[in-house]
Short mmCIF file of C-alpha atoms in Angstrom, two decimals:
data_model
loop_
_atom_site.label_atom_id
_atom_site.label_comp_id
_atom_site.label_asym_id
_atom_site.label_seq_id
_atom_site.Cartn_x
_atom_site.Cartn_y
_atom_site.Cartn_z
CA GLN A 1 2.18 -27.80 16.88
CA VAL A 2 0.55 -25.50 18.95
CA GLN A 3 -2.88 -25.52 17.64
CA LEU A 4 -5.77 -23.13 19.05
CA VAL A 5 -9.18 -23.05 17.28
CA GLU A 6 -11.83 -20.67 18.07
CA SER A 7 -15.47 -20.80 17.32
CA GLY A 8 -18.89 -19.53 18.41
CA GLY A 9 -19.02 -15.74 16.86
CA GLY A 10 -21.77 -14.41 15.12
CA VAL A 11 -24.04 -11.34 15.21
CA VAL A 12 -25.94 -11.22 18.27
CA GLN A 13 -28.40 -7.87 19.75
CA PRO A 14 -27.10 -5.72 22.13
CA GLY A 15 -28.06 -7.06 25.55
CA GLY A 16 -27.89 -10.69 23.83
CA SER A 17 -25.53 -13.46 24.97
CA LEU A 18 -22.80 -15.71 22.93
CA ARG A 19 -20.29 -18.35 24.41
CA LEU A 20 -17.04 -18.35 22.53
CA SER A 21 -14.86 -21.75 22.96
CA CYS A 22 -11.22 -22.56 22.07
CA ALA A 23 -9.92 -25.71 21.31
CA ALA A 24 -6.64 -26.31 22.37
CA SER A 25 -4.04 -28.91 20.90
CA GLY A 26 -0.13 -29.45 20.37
CA PHE A 27 0.73 -28.36 24.47
CA THR A 28 0.17 -29.71 28.11
CA PHE A 29 -3.19 -27.32 27.97
CA THR A 30 -3.41 -27.75 32.28
CA THR A 31 -0.03 -26.17 32.45
CA TYR A 32 -0.80 -22.89 30.70
CA GLY A 33 -3.08 -19.79 31.61
CA MET A 34 -4.48 -18.84 28.66
CA HIS A 35 -6.00 -15.57 27.62
CA TRP A 36 -8.52 -13.66 25.27
CA VAL A 37 -7.70 -10.65 23.35
CA ARG A 38 -10.04 -8.95 21.19
CA GLN A 39 -9.22 -6.71 18.21
CA THR A 40 -11.35 -3.99 16.36
CA PRO A 41 -9.78 -1.37 13.54
CA GLY A 42 -10.66 1.35 15.80
CA LYS A 43 -9.35 0.51 19.27
CA GLY A 44 -6.71 -1.73 18.56
CA LEU A 45 -5.80 -4.55 20.71
CA GLU A 46 -7.13 -5.32 23.78
CA TRP A 47 -6.72 -7.72 26.74
CA VAL A 48 -10.08 -9.41 27.93
CA ALA A 49 -9.47 -11.99 30.17
CA ILE A 50 -6.92 -14.65 31.83
CA ILE A 51 -7.44 -17.75 33.14
CA SER A 52 -4.43 -19.17 35.25
CA TYR A 53 -2.94 -22.92 34.02
CA ASP A 54 -5.33 -24.75 37.11
CA GLY A 55 -8.65 -22.34 36.67
CA SER A 56 -8.16 -20.95 40.19
CA HIS A 57 -7.30 -17.66 39.14
CA LYS A 58 -9.37 -15.72 36.80
CA TYR A 59 -8.99 -11.99 36.00
CA TYR A 60 -10.90 -9.34 33.28
CA SER A 61 -10.28 -5.72 32.23
CA ASP A 62 -12.09 -3.19 33.68
CA SER A 63 -14.73 -2.77 30.05
CA VAL A 64 -15.65 -6.63 30.61
CA ARG A 65 -15.63 -7.60 34.41
CA GLY A 66 -19.21 -8.56 35.53
CA ARG A 67 -20.21 -8.98 31.84
CA PHE A 68 -17.83 -11.82 30.52
CA THR A 69 -16.53 -15.04 32.05
CA ILE A 70 -13.62 -17.29 31.22
CA SER A 71 -13.52 -20.59 32.32
CA ARG A 72 -11.87 -23.66 31.15
CA ASP A 73 -12.91 -27.67 30.20
CA THR A 74 -9.50 -29.79 30.66
CA SER A 75 -11.39 -32.83 29.87
CA LYS A 76 -12.06 -31.21 26.33
CA ASN A 77 -8.53 -28.95 25.93
CA THR A 78 -11.10 -26.21 25.60
CA LEU A 79 -11.13 -22.31 26.47
CA TYR A 80 -14.31 -20.38 27.15
CA LEU A 81 -15.60 -16.93 26.83
CA GLN A 82 -18.73 -16.22 28.19
CA MET A 83 -19.86 -13.23 27.07
CA ASN A 84 -23.70 -11.72 28.43
CA SER A 85 -25.11 -8.28 28.54
CA LEU A 86 -23.30 -7.76 25.28
CA ARG A 87 -22.85 -3.44 24.28
CA THR A 88 -22.11 -2.49 20.45
CA GLU A 89 -18.84 -1.94 21.88
CA ASP A 90 -18.17 -5.08 22.32
CA THR A 91 -18.08 -5.98 18.57
CA ALA A 92 -14.36 -7.33 17.76
CA LEU A 93 -12.58 -10.38 15.94
CA TYR A 94 -11.24 -12.40 19.22
CA TYR A 95 -8.53 -14.25 19.70
CA CYS A 96 -7.74 -17.40 22.00
CA THR A 97 -3.88 -16.59 23.00
CA LYS A 98 -1.54 -19.03 25.13
CA ASP A 99 0.69 -17.98 28.26
CA PRO A 100 4.39 -19.16 28.00
CA ARG A 101 4.90 -19.63 31.15
CA VAL A 102 4.17 -23.02 33.03
CA GLY A 103 2.04 -22.62 36.03
CA ARG A 104 3.09 -23.76 39.08
CA PRO A 105 1.28 -24.07 42.67
CA SER A 106 3.33 -21.80 44.16
CA GLY A 107 2.07 -18.16 42.28
CA ASN A 108 3.52 -16.38 39.52
CA TYR A 109 1.13 -18.30 36.82
CA ALA A 110 1.60 -15.88 33.71
CA THR A 111 3.42 -13.61 32.24
CA TYR A 112 0.97 -11.66 30.34
CA TYR A 113 2.42 -12.60 26.78
CA PHE A 114 0.90 -13.83 24.18
CA ASP A 115 2.78 -16.83 22.61
CA TYR A 116 0.64 -18.68 20.77
CA TRP A 117 -2.77 -17.28 18.71
CA GLY A 118 -5.80 -18.48 17.20
CA GLN A 119 -7.41 -17.36 14.25
CA GLY A 120 -9.75 -15.33 16.19
CA THR A 121 -13.63 -15.43 15.47
CA LEU A 122 -15.55 -12.32 14.84
CA VAL A 123 -18.26 -10.89 17.53
CA THR A 124 -20.50 -8.40 15.80
CA VAL A 125 -22.96 -6.77 18.21
CA SER A 126 -25.72 -4.66 16.14
CA ALA A 127 -29.58 -3.85 16.17
CA ASP B 1 -3.62 1.98 32.02
CA ILE B 2 -0.14 2.48 30.21
CA VAL B 3 -0.52 4.01 27.13
CA LEU B 4 2.08 3.24 24.45
CA THR B 5 3.00 5.29 21.22
CA GLN B 6 4.27 3.82 18.18
CA SER B 7 6.35 5.59 15.84
CA PRO B 8 6.16 6.16 12.73
CA ALA B 9 2.64 4.94 11.49
CA THR B 10 3.73 3.57 8.51
CA LEU B 11 7.33 3.48 7.13
CA SER B 12 7.79 2.84 3.50
CA LEU B 13 11.05 1.28 3.07
CA SER B 14 12.13 -1.27 0.32
CA PRO B 15 13.39 -4.67 0.83
CA GLY B 16 17.11 -5.36 2.14
CA GLU B 17 16.77 -1.53 3.91
CA ARG B 18 17.16 -1.46 7.66
CA ALA B 19 14.12 -0.80 9.46
CA THR B 20 13.82 0.84 12.96
CA LEU B 21 10.11 1.29 14.96
CA SER B 22 9.73 2.73 17.64
CA CYS B 23 7.61 2.61 21.04
CA ARG B 24 7.14 4.91 23.35
CA ALA B 25 5.27 4.52 27.20
CA SER B 26 3.40 6.59 29.01
CA GLN B 27 5.45 5.40 32.17
CA SER B 28 8.31 2.65 32.76
CA VAL B 29 7.62 -0.50 31.96
CA SER B 30 11.17 -1.53 33.26
CA SER B 31 11.93 -4.36 30.70
CA TYR B 32 8.68 -5.82 30.34
CA LEU B 33 8.01 -5.18 26.57
CA ALA B 34 7.15 -7.70 23.47
CA TRP B 35 6.82 -6.77 19.98
CA TYR B 36 4.44 -8.47 17.73
CA GLN B 37 4.06 -8.91 13.40
CA GLN B 38 0.80 -8.69 12.19
CA LYS B 39 0.21 -9.79 8.32
CA PRO B 40 -2.85 -8.77 6.68
CA GLY B 41 -5.68 -11.68 7.33
CA GLN B 42 -3.37 -13.60 10.47
CA ALA B 43 -3.19 -13.17 14.29
CA PRO B 44 -0.50 -11.45 15.81
CA ARG B 45 2.73 -13.34 16.16
CA LEU B 46 5.31 -12.64 19.20
CA LEU B 47 8.79 -12.14 17.95
CA ILE B 48 10.43 -10.55 20.87
CA TYR B 49 9.64 -10.25 24.81
CA ASP B 50 11.15 -9.08 27.71
CA VAL B 51 12.41 -6.39 25.42
CA SER B 52 15.26 -8.23 23.75
CA SER B 53 14.37 -11.89 23.89
CA ARG B 54 13.52 -13.41 20.59
CA ALA B 55 10.83 -15.88 20.71
CA SER B 56 11.09 -19.27 19.58
CA GLY B 57 11.65 -19.67 15.49
CA ILE B 58 12.34 -15.85 15.05
CA PRO B 59 14.84 -14.97 12.59
CA ALA B 60 18.23 -12.84 14.15
CA ARG B 61 17.37 -10.06 11.98
CA PHE B 62 14.93 -9.06 14.02
CA SER B 63 16.35 -7.30 17.38
CA GLY B 64 14.75 -5.15 20.18
CA SER B 65 16.36 -3.04 22.74
CA GLY B 66 15.52 -0.22 25.03
CA SER B 67 14.36 -0.05 28.96
CA GLY B 68 11.87 2.38 30.99
CA THR B 69 9.97 4.33 28.52
CA ASP B 70 11.61 4.05 24.97
CA PHE B 71 12.02 0.73 23.08
CA THR B 72 13.15 -0.15 19.76
CA LEU B 73 12.33 -2.55 17.05
CA THR B 74 15.03 -3.40 14.61
CA ILE B 75 15.21 -5.40 11.17
CA SER B 76 18.53 -5.54 9.72
CA SER B 77 17.00 -6.14 6.26
CA LEU B 78 14.06 -6.50 5.43
CA GLU B 79 12.94 -9.42 3.41
CA ALA B 80 9.96 -9.74 1.50
CA GLU B 81 8.07 -11.48 4.57
CA ASP B 82 8.53 -8.65 6.91
CA PHE B 83 5.95 -6.02 5.66
CA ALA B 84 3.71 -6.13 7.81
CA VAL B 85 2.11 -4.39 10.67
CA TYR B 86 4.21 -4.49 14.20
CA TYR B 87 2.75 -3.73 17.74
CA CYS B 88 4.48 -2.75 20.87
CA GLN B 89 2.71 -4.69 24.36
CA GLN B 90 3.91 -4.26 27.74
CA ARG B 91 3.26 -6.01 30.76
CA SER B 92 4.86 -4.23 33.33
CA ASN B 93 1.47 -2.83 34.94
CA TRP B 94 -2.11 -4.53 34.59
CA PRO B 95 -3.97 -4.46 32.65
CA PRO B 96 -1.55 -5.33 29.52
CA THR B 97 -1.41 -2.80 27.15
CA PHE B 98 -0.50 -2.63 23.19
CA GLY B 99 0.67 0.28 21.17
CA PRO B 100 -1.46 1.00 18.08
CA GLY B 101 0.81 -0.47 15.47
CA THR B 102 3.78 0.69 12.67
CA LYS B 103 3.01 -0.44 9.17
CA VAL B 104 5.97 -0.95 7.94
CA ASP B 105 5.14 -0.94 3.86
CA ILE B 106 6.96 -1.58 0.32
CA LYS B 107 8.46 1.39 -1.15
#
């Protein structure tokens, strides 16, 4: 069965950095786009970033563009989120999620729905 | 960004009753709307996509309807495991956005 296991969360000061990881199993990792989605009590669920099945396309929400970088390592079946210049408003539970669409070279590589979710990793940005 | 509004914020019902949850979009999202269920301490789970298609393993008591800006999630007969928070999400316009959620609790 599909499993997504996040790690790397923790407490960091404003301006600091953190790298989140998501170990994927139970499906062909190289075939699907992957997303990061975060959740806070105040702002609810917020989409953060996507990487296409082959890593050729990456897109970010306006709130993190230029500070966060999404990547994937197919040899390790692992998704990453490098978070730099962290702000207090980045405090959230970060979920790794899978897109249901099989990626193809012709494009149209993602639905932007989220059919499997990890359990989340908590990031706290505080002085 | 497209803003999704969900109503009511809380729905108090008894097991066996029918639940009707509403999601309204600030502009048309065509048929690109999904519903998720989240229980305490768990990640959201995809229930419905493209307005009315049930995700894998989702029971038939969950159904979705609507188009354009007004959508409904119906649970035909509530079971104990259905008491949770439900979110709608659109993918019509970038970026994808979520509604604030409707909590279905036990009356």
